[in-house]
mmCIF file of the C-alpha atoms, coordinates in Angstrom:
data_MODEL
# 
_entry.id   MODEL 
# 
loop_
_atom_site.group_PDB 
_atom_site.id 
_atom_site.type_symbol 
_atom_site.label_atom_id 
_atom_site.label_alt_id 
_atom_site.label_comp_id 
_atom_site.label_asym_id 
_atom_site.label_entity_id 
_atom_site.label_seq_id 
_atom_site.pdbx_PDB_ins_code 
_atom_site.Cartn_x 
_atom_site.Cartn_y 
_atom_site.Cartn_z 
_atom_site.occupancy 
_atom_site.B_iso_or_equiv 
_atom_site.pdbx_formal_charge 
_atom_site.auth_seq_id 
_atom_site.auth_comp_id 
_atom_site.auth_asym_id 
_atom_site.auth_atom_id 
_atom_site.pdbx_PDB_model_num 
ATOM 1   C CA . MET A 1 1   ? 108.032 114.489 135.459 1.00 0.00 ? 1   MET A CA 1 
ATOM 2   C CA . GLU A 1 2   ? 109.026 117.619 133.545 1.00 0.00 ? 2   GLU A CA 1 
ATOM 3   C CA . SER A 1 3   ? 105.339 118.558 133.380 1.00 0.00 ? 3   SER A CA 1 
ATOM 4   C CA . ILE A 1 4   ? 104.998 118.176 137.166 1.00 0.00 ? 4   ILE A CA 1 
ATOM 5   C CA . LYS A 1 5   ? 108.095 120.331 137.694 1.00 0.00 ? 5   LYS A CA 1 
ATOM 6   C CA . ASN A 1 6   ? 106.692 123.036 135.421 1.00 0.00 ? 6   ASN A CA 1 
ATOM 7   C CA . GLN A 1 7   ? 103.235 122.903 137.041 1.00 0.00 ? 7   GLN A CA 1 
ATOM 8   C CA . ALA A 1 8   ? 104.797 123.203 140.511 1.00 0.00 ? 8   ALA A CA 1 
ATOM 9   C CA . LYS A 1 9   ? 106.896 126.185 139.428 1.00 0.00 ? 9   LYS A CA 1 
ATOM 10  C CA . THR A 1 10  ? 103.921 127.887 137.761 1.00 0.00 ? 10  THR A CA 1 
ATOM 11  C CA . ALA A 1 11  ? 101.637 127.403 140.772 1.00 0.00 ? 11  ALA A CA 1 
ATOM 12  C CA . LEU A 1 12  ? 104.192 128.697 143.264 1.00 0.00 ? 12  LEU A CA 1 
ATOM 13  C CA . THR A 1 13  ? 105.206 131.638 141.077 1.00 0.00 ? 13  THR A CA 1 
ATOM 14  C CA . GLU A 1 14  ? 101.583 132.735 140.694 1.00 0.00 ? 14  GLU A CA 1 
ATOM 15  C CA . LEU A 1 15  ? 101.059 132.539 144.448 1.00 0.00 ? 15  LEU A CA 1 
ATOM 16  C CA . LEU A 1 16  ? 104.240 134.470 145.217 1.00 0.00 ? 16  LEU A CA 1 
ATOM 17  C CA . ASP A 1 17  ? 103.413 137.134 142.653 1.00 0.00 ? 17  ASP A CA 1 
ATOM 18  C CA . ASN A 1 18  ? 100.147 137.781 144.518 1.00 0.00 ? 18  ASN A CA 1 
ATOM 19  C CA . ALA A 1 19  ? 100.920 137.062 148.174 1.00 0.00 ? 19  ALA A CA 1 
ATOM 20  C CA . LYS A 1 20  ? 102.786 140.273 149.118 1.00 0.00 ? 20  LYS A CA 1 
ATOM 21  C CA . LEU A 1 21  ? 105.559 138.374 150.897 1.00 0.00 ? 21  LEU A CA 1 
ATOM 22  C CA . LYS A 1 22  ? 108.763 139.873 152.238 1.00 0.00 ? 22  LYS A CA 1 
ATOM 23  C CA . LYS A 1 23  ? 112.239 138.396 152.176 1.00 0.00 ? 23  LYS A CA 1 
ATOM 24  C CA . GLY A 1 24  ? 112.532 135.878 155.027 1.00 0.00 ? 24  GLY A CA 1 
ATOM 25  C CA . ASP A 1 25  ? 108.834 134.973 155.092 1.00 0.00 ? 25  ASP A CA 1 
ATOM 26  C CA . ILE A 1 26  ? 107.839 131.297 155.304 1.00 0.00 ? 26  ILE A CA 1 
ATOM 27  C CA . VAL A 1 27  ? 105.922 129.335 152.680 1.00 0.00 ? 27  VAL A CA 1 
ATOM 28  C CA . VAL A 1 28  ? 104.574 125.989 153.878 1.00 0.00 ? 28  VAL A CA 1 
ATOM 29  C CA . ILE A 1 29  ? 104.386 123.252 151.265 1.00 0.00 ? 29  ILE A CA 1 
ATOM 30  C CA . GLY A 1 30  ? 102.534 119.988 151.681 1.00 0.00 ? 30  GLY A CA 1 
ATOM 31  C CA . VAL A 1 31  ? 102.694 117.317 149.008 1.00 0.00 ? 31  VAL A CA 1 
ATOM 32  C CA . SER A 1 32  ? 101.117 113.937 148.448 1.00 0.00 ? 32  SER A CA 1 
ATOM 33  C CA . SER A 1 33  ? 103.302 112.422 145.767 1.00 0.00 ? 33  SER A CA 1 
ATOM 34  C CA . SER A 1 34  ? 100.858 109.489 145.732 1.00 0.00 ? 34  SER A CA 1 
ATOM 35  C CA . GLU A 1 35  ? 98.076  111.834 144.649 1.00 0.00 ? 35  GLU A CA 1 
ATOM 36  C CA . ILE A 1 36  ? 100.322 113.441 142.028 1.00 0.00 ? 36  ILE A CA 1 
ATOM 37  C CA . ILE A 1 37  ? 100.775 110.093 140.302 1.00 0.00 ? 37  ILE A CA 1 
ATOM 38  C CA . GLY A 1 38  ? 97.074  109.253 140.538 1.00 0.00 ? 38  GLY A CA 1 
ATOM 39  C CA . SER A 1 39  ? 96.990  107.025 143.624 1.00 0.00 ? 39  SER A CA 1 
ATOM 40  C CA . ARG A 1 40  ? 95.233  107.484 146.958 1.00 0.00 ? 40  ARG A CA 1 
ATOM 41  C CA . ILE A 1 41  ? 97.073  109.652 149.487 1.00 0.00 ? 41  ILE A CA 1 
ATOM 42  C CA . GLY A 1 42  ? 99.638  107.717 151.497 1.00 0.00 ? 42  GLY A CA 1 
ATOM 43  C CA . THR A 1 43  ? 99.652  104.620 149.293 1.00 0.00 ? 43  THR A CA 1 
ATOM 44  C CA . ALA A 1 44  ? 102.266 105.014 146.546 1.00 0.00 ? 44  ALA A CA 1 
ATOM 45  C CA . GLY A 1 45  ? 104.832 107.676 147.389 1.00 0.00 ? 45  GLY A CA 1 
ATOM 46  C CA . SER A 1 46  ? 106.914 108.720 144.421 1.00 0.00 ? 46  SER A CA 1 
ATOM 47  C CA . LYS A 1 47  ? 110.530 109.829 144.680 1.00 0.00 ? 47  LYS A CA 1 
ATOM 48  C CA . GLU A 1 48  ? 110.365 111.015 141.071 1.00 0.00 ? 48  GLU A CA 1 
ATOM 49  C CA . ALA A 1 49  ? 107.287 113.193 141.627 1.00 0.00 ? 49  ALA A CA 1 
ATOM 50  C CA . SER A 1 50  ? 108.797 114.552 144.844 1.00 0.00 ? 50  SER A CA 1 
ATOM 51  C CA . ARG A 1 51  ? 112.023 115.411 143.024 1.00 0.00 ? 51  ARG A CA 1 
ATOM 52  C CA . ALA A 1 52  ? 110.054 117.182 140.269 1.00 0.00 ? 52  ALA A CA 1 
ATOM 53  C CA . VAL A 1 53  ? 108.108 119.311 142.786 1.00 0.00 ? 53  VAL A CA 1 
ATOM 54  C CA . TYR A 1 54  ? 111.328 120.120 144.652 1.00 0.00 ? 54  TYR A CA 1 
ATOM 55  C CA . GLU A 1 55  ? 113.048 121.232 141.460 1.00 0.00 ? 55  GLU A CA 1 
ATOM 56  C CA . GLY A 1 56  ? 110.033 123.316 140.454 1.00 0.00 ? 56  GLY A CA 1 
ATOM 57  C CA . MET A 1 57  ? 109.564 125.099 143.773 1.00 0.00 ? 57  MET A CA 1 
ATOM 58  C CA . ILE A 1 58  ? 112.598 125.267 146.020 1.00 0.00 ? 58  ILE A CA 1 
ATOM 59  C CA . PRO A 1 59  ? 114.863 127.234 143.613 1.00 0.00 ? 59  PRO A CA 1 
ATOM 60  C CA . VAL A 1 60  ? 112.075 129.823 143.193 1.00 0.00 ? 60  VAL A CA 1 
ATOM 61  C CA . LEU A 1 61  ? 111.805 130.263 146.968 1.00 0.00 ? 61  LEU A CA 1 
ATOM 62  C CA . LYS A 1 62  ? 115.584 130.590 147.315 1.00 0.00 ? 62  LYS A CA 1 
ATOM 63  C CA . GLU A 1 63  ? 115.750 133.179 144.510 1.00 0.00 ? 63  GLU A CA 1 
ATOM 64  C CA . ARG A 1 64  ? 113.175 135.296 146.341 1.00 0.00 ? 64  ARG A CA 1 
ATOM 65  C CA . GLY A 1 65  ? 114.805 134.921 149.755 1.00 0.00 ? 65  GLY A CA 1 
ATOM 66  C CA . LEU A 1 66  ? 111.892 132.960 151.232 1.00 0.00 ? 66  LEU A CA 1 
ATOM 67  C CA . PHE A 1 67  ? 111.977 129.985 153.583 1.00 0.00 ? 67  PHE A CA 1 
ATOM 68  C CA . ALA A 1 68  ? 110.310 126.673 152.748 1.00 0.00 ? 68  ALA A CA 1 
ATOM 69  C CA . ALA A 1 69  ? 108.580 124.720 155.503 1.00 0.00 ? 69  ALA A CA 1 
ATOM 70  C CA . ILE A 1 70  ? 107.819 121.211 154.281 1.00 0.00 ? 70  ILE A CA 1 
ATOM 71  C CA . GLN A 1 71  ? 104.915 119.530 156.021 1.00 0.00 ? 71  GLN A CA 1 
ATOM 72  C CA . CYS A 1 72  ? 105.409 115.900 156.980 1.00 0.00 ? 72  CYS A CA 1 
ATOM 73  C CA . CYS A 1 73  ? 102.533 113.439 157.035 1.00 0.00 ? 73  CYS A CA 1 
ATOM 74  C CA . GLU A 1 74  ? 100.316 112.634 160.015 1.00 0.00 ? 74  GLU A CA 1 
ATOM 75  C CA . HIS A 1 75  ? 102.662 109.809 161.105 1.00 0.00 ? 75  HIS A CA 1 
ATOM 76  C CA . LEU A 1 76  ? 105.031 112.567 162.240 1.00 0.00 ? 76  LEU A CA 1 
ATOM 77  C CA . ASN A 1 77  ? 102.198 114.707 163.623 1.00 0.00 ? 77  ASN A CA 1 
ATOM 78  C CA . ARG A 1 78  ? 102.582 117.173 160.724 1.00 0.00 ? 78  ARG A CA 1 
ATOM 79  C CA . ALA A 1 79  ? 106.068 118.207 161.852 1.00 0.00 ? 79  ALA A CA 1 
ATOM 80  C CA . LEU A 1 80  ? 107.873 120.335 159.282 1.00 0.00 ? 80  LEU A CA 1 
ATOM 81  C CA . ILE A 1 81  ? 111.286 120.293 157.668 1.00 0.00 ? 81  ILE A CA 1 
ATOM 82  C CA . VAL A 1 82  ? 113.004 123.681 157.489 1.00 0.00 ? 82  VAL A CA 1 
ATOM 83  C CA . GLU A 1 83  ? 116.504 125.026 157.136 1.00 0.00 ? 83  GLU A CA 1 
ATOM 84  C CA . ARG A 1 84  ? 118.165 125.568 160.516 1.00 0.00 ? 84  ARG A CA 1 
ATOM 85  C CA . GLU A 1 85  ? 118.433 129.295 159.695 1.00 0.00 ? 85  GLU A CA 1 
ATOM 86  C CA . CYS A 1 86  ? 114.633 129.485 159.498 1.00 0.00 ? 86  CYS A CA 1 
ATOM 87  C CA . ALA A 1 87  ? 114.201 127.625 162.786 1.00 0.00 ? 87  ALA A CA 1 
ATOM 88  C CA . GLU A 1 88  ? 116.646 129.930 164.532 1.00 0.00 ? 88  GLU A CA 1 
ATOM 89  C CA . ARG A 1 89  ? 115.238 133.151 163.033 1.00 0.00 ? 89  ARG A CA 1 
ATOM 90  C CA . TYR A 1 90  ? 111.682 132.297 164.077 1.00 0.00 ? 90  TYR A CA 1 
ATOM 91  C CA . GLY A 1 91  ? 112.476 130.521 167.362 1.00 0.00 ? 91  GLY A CA 1 
ATOM 92  C CA . LEU A 1 92  ? 110.880 127.280 166.184 1.00 0.00 ? 92  LEU A CA 1 
ATOM 93  C CA . THR A 1 93  ? 110.885 124.239 168.443 1.00 0.00 ? 93  THR A CA 1 
ATOM 94  C CA . GLN A 1 94  ? 113.111 121.542 166.997 1.00 0.00 ? 94  GLN A CA 1 
ATOM 95  C CA . VAL A 1 95  ? 112.011 117.914 167.271 1.00 0.00 ? 95  VAL A CA 1 
ATOM 96  C CA . ASN A 1 96  ? 114.079 114.798 166.771 1.00 0.00 ? 96  ASN A CA 1 
ATOM 97  C CA . VAL A 1 97  ? 112.973 112.930 163.680 1.00 0.00 ? 97  VAL A CA 1 
ATOM 98  C CA . VAL A 1 98  ? 114.292 112.182 160.215 1.00 0.00 ? 98  VAL A CA 1 
ATOM 99  C CA . PRO A 1 99  ? 111.505 111.735 157.669 1.00 0.00 ? 99  PRO A CA 1 
ATOM 100 C CA . HIS A 1 100 ? 111.403 108.729 155.371 1.00 0.00 ? 100 HIS A CA 1 
ATOM 101 C CA . PRO A 1 101 ? 108.828 107.725 152.749 1.00 0.00 ? 101 PRO A CA 1 
ATOM 102 C CA . HIS A 1 102 ? 106.636 105.775 155.191 1.00 0.00 ? 102 HIS A CA 1 
ATOM 103 C CA . ALA A 1 103 ? 106.775 108.281 158.062 1.00 0.00 ? 103 ALA A CA 1 
ATOM 104 C CA . GLY A 1 104 ? 107.038 111.842 156.892 1.00 0.00 ? 104 GLY A CA 1 
ATOM 105 C CA . GLY A 1 105 ? 106.387 111.273 153.218 1.00 0.00 ? 105 GLY A CA 1 
ATOM 106 C CA . SER A 1 106 ? 108.391 111.205 150.022 1.00 0.00 ? 106 SER A CA 1 
ATOM 107 C CA . PHE A 1 107 ? 108.479 114.985 149.573 1.00 0.00 ? 107 PHE A CA 1 
ATOM 108 C CA . ALA A 1 108 ? 109.662 115.674 153.130 1.00 0.00 ? 108 ALA A CA 1 
ATOM 109 C CA . THR A 1 109 ? 112.289 112.960 152.651 1.00 0.00 ? 109 THR A CA 1 
ATOM 110 C CA . GLU A 1 110 ? 113.455 114.566 149.401 1.00 0.00 ? 110 GLU A CA 1 
ATOM 111 C CA . CYS A 1 111 ? 113.716 117.989 151.010 1.00 0.00 ? 111 CYS A CA 1 
ATOM 112 C CA . TYR A 1 112 ? 115.488 116.678 154.116 1.00 0.00 ? 112 TYR A CA 1 
ATOM 113 C CA . SER A 1 113 ? 118.109 115.056 151.904 1.00 0.00 ? 113 SER A CA 1 
ATOM 114 C CA . ARG A 1 114 ? 118.630 118.190 149.770 1.00 0.00 ? 114 ARG A CA 1 
ATOM 115 C CA . PHE A 1 115 ? 118.375 121.110 152.200 1.00 0.00 ? 115 PHE A CA 1 
ATOM 116 C CA . GLU A 1 116 ? 121.698 122.610 153.302 1.00 0.00 ? 116 GLU A CA 1 
ATOM 117 C CA . ASP A 1 117 ? 121.116 122.190 157.052 1.00 0.00 ? 117 ASP A CA 1 
ATOM 118 C CA . PRO A 1 118 ? 117.687 120.617 157.597 1.00 0.00 ? 118 PRO A CA 1 
ATOM 119 C CA . VAL A 1 119 ? 115.933 120.334 160.932 1.00 0.00 ? 119 VAL A CA 1 
ATOM 120 C CA . ALA A 1 120 ? 112.503 119.084 161.880 1.00 0.00 ? 120 ALA A CA 1 
ATOM 121 C CA . VAL A 1 121 ? 110.314 121.471 163.846 1.00 0.00 ? 121 VAL A CA 1 
ATOM 122 C CA . GLU A 1 122 ? 107.043 120.990 165.668 1.00 0.00 ? 122 GLU A CA 1 
ATOM 123 C CA . ALA A 1 123 ? 105.113 123.845 164.071 1.00 0.00 ? 123 ALA A CA 1 
ATOM 124 C CA . VAL A 1 124 ? 105.425 127.047 162.051 1.00 0.00 ? 124 VAL A CA 1 
ATOM 125 C CA . ARG A 1 125 ? 103.266 130.103 161.446 1.00 0.00 ? 125 ARG A CA 1 
ATOM 126 C CA . ALA A 1 126 ? 103.713 130.547 157.689 1.00 0.00 ? 126 ALA A CA 1 
ATOM 127 C CA . HIS A 1 127 ? 102.845 133.515 155.496 1.00 0.00 ? 127 HIS A CA 1 
ATOM 128 C CA . ALA A 1 128 ? 101.572 131.486 152.530 1.00 0.00 ? 128 ALA A CA 1 
ATOM 129 C CA . GLY A 1 129 ? 100.998 127.871 151.608 1.00 0.00 ? 129 GLY A CA 1 
ATOM 130 C CA . VAL A 1 130 ? 100.821 125.385 148.775 1.00 0.00 ? 130 VAL A CA 1 
ATOM 131 C CA . ASP A 1 131 ? 98.811  122.200 149.283 1.00 0.00 ? 131 ASP A CA 1 
ATOM 132 C CA . ILE A 1 132 ? 99.269  119.503 146.651 1.00 0.00 ? 132 ILE A CA 1 
ATOM 133 C CA . GLY A 1 133 ? 96.953  116.566 147.228 1.00 0.00 ? 133 GLY A CA 1 
ATOM 134 C CA . ASP A 1 134 ? 94.748  117.888 150.047 1.00 0.00 ? 134 ASP A CA 1 
ATOM 135 C CA . VAL A 1 135 ? 97.246  117.420 152.875 1.00 0.00 ? 135 VAL A CA 1 
ATOM 136 C CA . PHE A 1 136 ? 95.832  120.331 154.952 1.00 0.00 ? 136 PHE A CA 1 
ATOM 137 C CA . VAL A 1 137 ? 98.656  122.878 155.199 1.00 0.00 ? 137 VAL A CA 1 
ATOM 138 C CA . GLY A 1 138 ? 96.226  125.539 156.430 1.00 0.00 ? 138 GLY A CA 1 
ATOM 139 C CA . MET A 1 139 ? 96.956  124.616 160.048 1.00 0.00 ? 139 MET A CA 1 
ATOM 140 C CA . HIS A 1 140 ? 100.386 126.206 159.584 1.00 0.00 ? 140 HIS A CA 1 
ATOM 141 C CA . ILE A 1 141 ? 99.248  129.596 158.219 1.00 0.00 ? 141 ILE A CA 1 
ATOM 142 C CA . ILE A 1 142 ? 99.199  132.746 160.354 1.00 0.00 ? 142 ILE A CA 1 
ATOM 143 C CA . PRO A 1 143 ? 95.555  133.829 160.661 1.00 0.00 ? 143 PRO A CA 1 
ATOM 144 C CA . VAL A 1 144 ? 93.835  134.907 158.488 1.00 0.00 ? 144 VAL A CA 1 
ATOM 145 C CA . ALA A 1 145 ? 94.375  132.426 155.634 1.00 0.00 ? 145 ALA A CA 1 
ATOM 146 C CA . VAL A 1 146 ? 93.006  133.730 152.332 1.00 0.00 ? 146 VAL A CA 1 
ATOM 147 C CA . PRO A 1 147 ? 92.491  131.233 149.478 1.00 0.00 ? 147 PRO A CA 1 
ATOM 148 C CA . PHE A 1 148 ? 94.362  131.989 146.287 1.00 0.00 ? 148 PHE A CA 1 
ATOM 149 C CA . ARG A 1 149 ? 93.256  130.617 142.925 1.00 0.00 ? 149 ARG A CA 1 
ATOM 150 C CA . GLY A 1 150 ? 95.923  130.467 140.258 1.00 0.00 ? 150 GLY A CA 1 
ATOM 151 C CA . SER A 1 151 ? 95.634  129.164 136.724 1.00 0.00 ? 151 SER A CA 1 
ATOM 152 C CA . LEU A 1 152 ? 96.118  125.525 137.792 1.00 0.00 ? 152 LEU A CA 1 
ATOM 153 C CA . ASN A 1 153 ? 93.711  123.297 139.721 1.00 0.00 ? 153 ASN A CA 1 
ATOM 154 C CA . SER A 1 154 ? 96.063  120.338 139.939 1.00 0.00 ? 154 SER A CA 1 
ATOM 155 C CA . ILE A 1 155 ? 99.657  119.209 139.785 1.00 0.00 ? 155 ILE A CA 1 
ATOM 156 C CA . GLY A 1 156 ? 99.776  115.884 138.051 1.00 0.00 ? 156 GLY A CA 1 
ATOM 157 C CA . GLU A 1 157 ? 96.637  114.153 139.294 1.00 0.00 ? 157 GLU A CA 1 
ATOM 158 C CA . ALA A 1 158 ? 96.678  115.890 142.705 1.00 0.00 ? 158 ALA A CA 1 
ATOM 159 C CA . HIS A 1 159 ? 94.214  118.625 143.644 1.00 0.00 ? 159 HIS A CA 1 
ATOM 160 C CA . LEU A 1 160 ? 95.960  121.962 144.239 1.00 0.00 ? 160 LEU A CA 1 
ATOM 161 C CA . THR A 1 161 ? 94.984  124.620 146.753 1.00 0.00 ? 161 THR A CA 1 
ATOM 162 C CA . MET A 1 162 ? 96.992  127.643 147.818 1.00 0.00 ? 162 MET A CA 1 
ATOM 163 C CA . CYS A 1 163 ? 96.628  130.461 150.279 1.00 0.00 ? 163 CYS A CA 1 
ATOM 164 C CA . ARG A 1 164 ? 98.250  133.593 151.565 1.00 0.00 ? 164 ARG A CA 1 
ATOM 165 C CA . ARG A 1 165 ? 97.662  135.364 154.837 1.00 0.00 ? 165 ARG A CA 1 
ATOM 166 C CA . ARG A 1 166 ? 96.415  138.784 155.736 1.00 0.00 ? 166 ARG A CA 1 
ATOM 167 C CA . PRO A 1 167 ? 96.296  140.455 159.128 1.00 0.00 ? 167 PRO A CA 1 
ATOM 168 C CA . LYS A 1 168 ? 93.034  140.171 161.072 1.00 0.00 ? 168 LYS A CA 1 
ATOM 169 C CA . PHE A 1 169 ? 90.617  143.072 160.828 1.00 0.00 ? 169 PHE A CA 1 
ATOM 170 C CA . VAL A 1 170 ? 89.984  144.712 164.201 1.00 0.00 ? 170 VAL A CA 1 
ATOM 171 C CA . GLY A 1 171 ? 88.004  147.748 165.244 1.00 0.00 ? 171 GLY A CA 1 
ATOM 172 C CA . GLY A 1 172 ? 84.604  147.211 163.680 1.00 0.00 ? 172 GLY A CA 1 
ATOM 173 C CA . SER A 1 173 ? 82.597  149.681 161.618 1.00 0.00 ? 173 SER A CA 1 
ATOM 174 C CA . ARG A 1 174 ? 84.570  152.768 162.718 1.00 0.00 ? 174 ARG A CA 1 
ATOM 175 C CA . ALA A 1 175 ? 87.937  151.353 161.699 1.00 0.00 ? 175 ALA A CA 1 
ATOM 176 C CA . ILE A 1 176 ? 89.909  152.317 158.632 1.00 0.00 ? 176 ILE A CA 1 
ATOM 177 C CA . TYR A 1 177 ? 91.989  149.566 157.055 1.00 0.00 ? 177 TYR A CA 1 
ATOM 178 C CA . ASN A 1 178 ? 95.297  149.660 155.193 1.00 0.00 ? 178 ASN A CA 1 
ATOM 179 C CA . GLY A 1 179 ? 94.604  148.458 151.640 1.00 0.00 ? 179 GLY A CA 1 
ATOM 180 C CA . GLU A 1 180 ? 98.229  147.362 151.230 1.00 0.00 ? 180 GLU A CA 1 
ATOM 181 C CA . LEU A 1 181 ? 97.614  144.586 153.797 1.00 0.00 ? 181 LEU A CA 1 
ATOM 182 C CA . LEU A 1 182 ? 94.486  143.111 152.181 1.00 0.00 ? 182 LEU A CA 1 
# 
């Protein structure tokens, strides 16, 4: 589990070092702990793997002043767990559900139990995302999502993908773009 914790921290740190985020931005994280331990998604949730990912990622986000939005599984319609402060700052629509391993997933359950003041929300528009186990966090990214490739392709046995966002280009061939936003 120490290896999973370190992989999670490395992946997130590489993304954050390249994503041009500002304090208060949202990073969506989706995790299949089943995939991390080498099983098929949704079949063998692991509290231990979820704890390792939490310990690798959430302290890094807190240190940088970023909000985590934890994607629940499809049984909760991909609702997300966030701190109440995040929900209030961004005007997110709260929903009434408490995740558990068989509806929400092991990672969402872990985060709900460890966040200071967790709430479930219907949707977010995040600034970056980490997808561990192909759980499709891209639906929660502000357009335009830009893939980011770090040094790792997996966490445990789970496939890893990450992305950041950039503003849409508008204006066509006559436009001049701000390179700081690319």
